[in-house]
């Protein structure tokens, strides 16, 4: 089920925490629209999810564990720009350290530090200074 996929390996899943993680990953609304909601089966014998939905379920799985550091390697590559921005802003508002490996330049304004890699080496580093509000 989608629930067991998000809470993967958890002997006593916390439903509220699962739904919170799904909300942050912007997949909760998609899940509750399914006929069996979080209990919907996925895969060969169940519901087919789009590549973007799969990515958001996997982000929710990572968030369910309440990490202090989150590493996403092309973790939003299959999301449309609106959903990607929503997910990224929600992730950044959590106060956890997020490391994004991406080819997507639209994420650059959200970053505090940017490392440009070339031939497996750091080619350039930029540090953004946040203005005082």
GROMACS .gro file of C-alpha atoms in nm:
model
  133
    1UNK     CA    1   0.000   0.000   0.000
    2UNK     CA    2   0.100   0.363  -0.027
    3UNK     CA    3   0.091   0.385   0.354
    4UNK     CA    4   0.336   0.097   0.394
    5UNK     CA    5   0.554   0.249   0.123
    6UNK     CA    6   0.582   0.581   0.308
    7UNK     CA    7   0.629   0.418   0.651
    8UNK     CA    8   0.859   0.151   0.506
    9UNK     CA    9   0.998  -0.078   0.774
   10UNK     CA   10   0.820   0.095   1.062
   11UNK     CA   11   0.671  -0.169   1.297
   12UNK     CA   12   0.411   0.074   1.440
   13UNK     CA   13   0.343   0.341   1.178
   14UNK     CA   14   0.229   0.683   1.293
   15UNK     CA   15  -0.057   0.776   1.060
   16UNK     CA   16  -0.050   1.146   1.150
   17UNK     CA   17   0.324   1.168   1.085
   18UNK     CA   18   0.277   0.980   0.757
   19UNK     CA   19   0.011   1.225   0.639
   20UNK     CA   20   0.224   1.523   0.746
   21UNK     CA   21   0.517   1.389   0.541
   22UNK     CA   22   0.285   1.333   0.243
   23UNK     CA   23   0.153   1.688   0.274
   24UNK     CA   24   0.503   1.837   0.275
   25UNK     CA   25   0.589   1.624  -0.029
   26UNK     CA   26   0.271   1.752  -0.202
   27UNK     CA   27   0.135   1.400  -0.256
   28UNK     CA   28  -0.136   1.387   0.015
   29UNK     CA   29  -0.412   1.531  -0.206
   30UNK     CA   30  -0.332   1.282  -0.484
   31UNK     CA   31  -0.343   0.994  -0.237
   32UNK     CA   32  -0.677   1.084  -0.078
   33UNK     CA   33  -0.834   1.105  -0.426
   34UNK     CA   34  -0.756   0.736  -0.484
   35UNK     CA   35  -1.046   0.497  -0.412
   36UNK     CA   36  -0.869   0.340  -0.113
   37UNK     CA   37  -0.664   0.644  -0.014
   38UNK     CA   38  -0.348   0.555   0.175
   39UNK     CA   39  -0.445   0.186   0.163
   40UNK     CA   40  -0.434   0.183  -0.219
   41UNK     CA   41  -0.205  -0.082  -0.356
   42UNK     CA   42   0.061   0.034  -0.597
   43UNK     CA   43   0.261  -0.154  -0.855
   44UNK     CA   44   0.167  -0.437  -1.089
   45UNK     CA   45  -0.144  -0.540  -0.900
   46UNK     CA   46  -0.255  -0.195  -0.794
   47UNK     CA   47  -0.268   0.170  -0.889
   48UNK     CA   48  -0.015   0.309  -1.131
   49UNK     CA   49   0.155   0.627  -1.021
   50UNK     CA   50   0.320   0.880  -1.248
   51UNK     CA   51   0.695   0.931  -1.221
   52UNK     CA   52   0.632   1.260  -1.038
   53UNK     CA   53   0.396   1.092  -0.792
   54UNK     CA   54   0.653   0.820  -0.725
   55UNK     CA   55   0.916   1.085  -0.653
   56UNK     CA   56   0.684   1.261  -0.410
   57UNK     CA   57   0.600   0.933  -0.231
   58UNK     CA   58   0.975   0.871  -0.194
   59UNK     CA   59   1.026   1.223  -0.057
   60UNK     CA   60   0.743   1.156   0.190
   61UNK     CA   61   0.916   0.830   0.291
   62UNK     CA   62   1.237   1.019   0.362
   63UNK     CA   63   1.051   1.288   0.557
   64UNK     CA   64   0.860   1.030   0.762
   65UNK     CA   65   1.192   0.947   0.929
   66UNK     CA   66   1.233   1.314   1.032
   67UNK     CA   67   1.587   1.353   0.902
   68UNK     CA   68   1.820   1.635   1.001
   69UNK     CA   69   1.984   1.618   0.657
   70UNK     CA   70   1.803   1.535   0.333
   71UNK     CA   71   1.996   1.456   0.014
   72UNK     CA   72   1.798   1.458  -0.310
   73UNK     CA   73   1.982   1.350  -0.626
   74UNK     CA   74   1.755   1.469  -0.909
   75UNK     CA   75   1.476   1.408  -0.657
   76UNK     CA   76   1.234   1.644  -0.829
   77UNK     CA   77   1.329   1.579  -1.192
   78UNK     CA   78   0.981   1.447  -1.279
   79UNK     CA   79   0.783   1.724  -1.111
   80UNK     CA   80   0.628   2.015  -1.296
   81UNK     CA   81   0.778   2.352  -1.201
   82UNK     CA   82   0.482   2.458  -0.983
   83UNK     CA   83   0.486   2.136  -0.777
   84UNK     CA   84   0.865   2.138  -0.755
   85UNK     CA   85   0.866   2.492  -0.615
   86UNK     CA   86   0.593   2.401  -0.363
   87UNK     CA   87   0.783   2.092  -0.243
   88UNK     CA   88   1.114   2.278  -0.224
   89UNK     CA   89   0.968   2.569  -0.024
   90UNK     CA   90   0.802   2.326   0.217
   91UNK     CA   91   1.127   2.133   0.261
   92UNK     CA   92   1.326   2.448   0.323
   93UNK     CA   93   1.074   2.576   0.578
   94UNK     CA   94   1.131   2.265   0.791
   95UNK     CA   95   1.470   2.384   0.913
   96UNK     CA   96   1.656   2.074   0.796
   97UNK     CA   97   1.970   2.079   0.587
   98UNK     CA   98   1.879   1.997   0.227
   99UNK     CA   99   2.135   1.903  -0.034
  100UNK     CA  100   2.004   1.905  -0.390
  101UNK     CA  101   2.193   1.751  -0.678
  102UNK     CA  102   2.022   1.888  -0.985
  103UNK     CA  103   2.058   2.014  -1.339
  104UNK     CA  104   1.754   2.236  -1.285
  105UNK     CA  105   1.861   2.599  -1.266
  106UNK     CA  106   1.519   2.712  -1.141
  107UNK     CA  107   1.615   2.585  -0.795
  108UNK     CA  108   1.917   2.814  -0.766
  109UNK     CA  109   1.730   3.108  -0.606
  110UNK     CA  110   1.626   2.878  -0.320
  111UNK     CA  111   1.982   2.775  -0.233
  112UNK     CA  112   2.208   2.923   0.034
  113UNK     CA  113   2.519   2.769  -0.120
  114UNK     CA  114   2.570   2.657  -0.478
  115UNK     CA  115   2.851   2.433  -0.598
  116UNK     CA  116   2.901   2.394  -0.971
  117UNK     CA  117   3.067   2.066  -1.061
  118UNK     CA  118   3.275   1.999  -1.370
  119UNK     CA  119   3.459   1.674  -1.438
  120UNK     CA  120   3.391   1.553  -1.082
  121UNK     CA  121   3.543   1.864  -0.923
  122UNK     CA  122   3.402   2.184  -0.779
  123UNK     CA  123   3.438   2.438  -1.058
  124UNK     CA  124   3.271   2.732  -0.884
  125UNK     CA  125   3.112   2.810  -0.548
  126UNK     CA  126   2.857   3.078  -0.470
  127UNK     CA  127   2.723   3.173  -0.131
  128UNK     CA  128   2.401   3.369  -0.115
  129UNK     CA  129   2.370   3.622   0.163
  130UNK     CA  130   2.016   3.640   0.294
  131UNK     CA  131   1.891   3.992   0.342
  132UNK     CA  132   1.761   4.086   0.686
  133UNK     CA  133   1.383   4.112   0.682
   0.00000   0.00000   0.00000
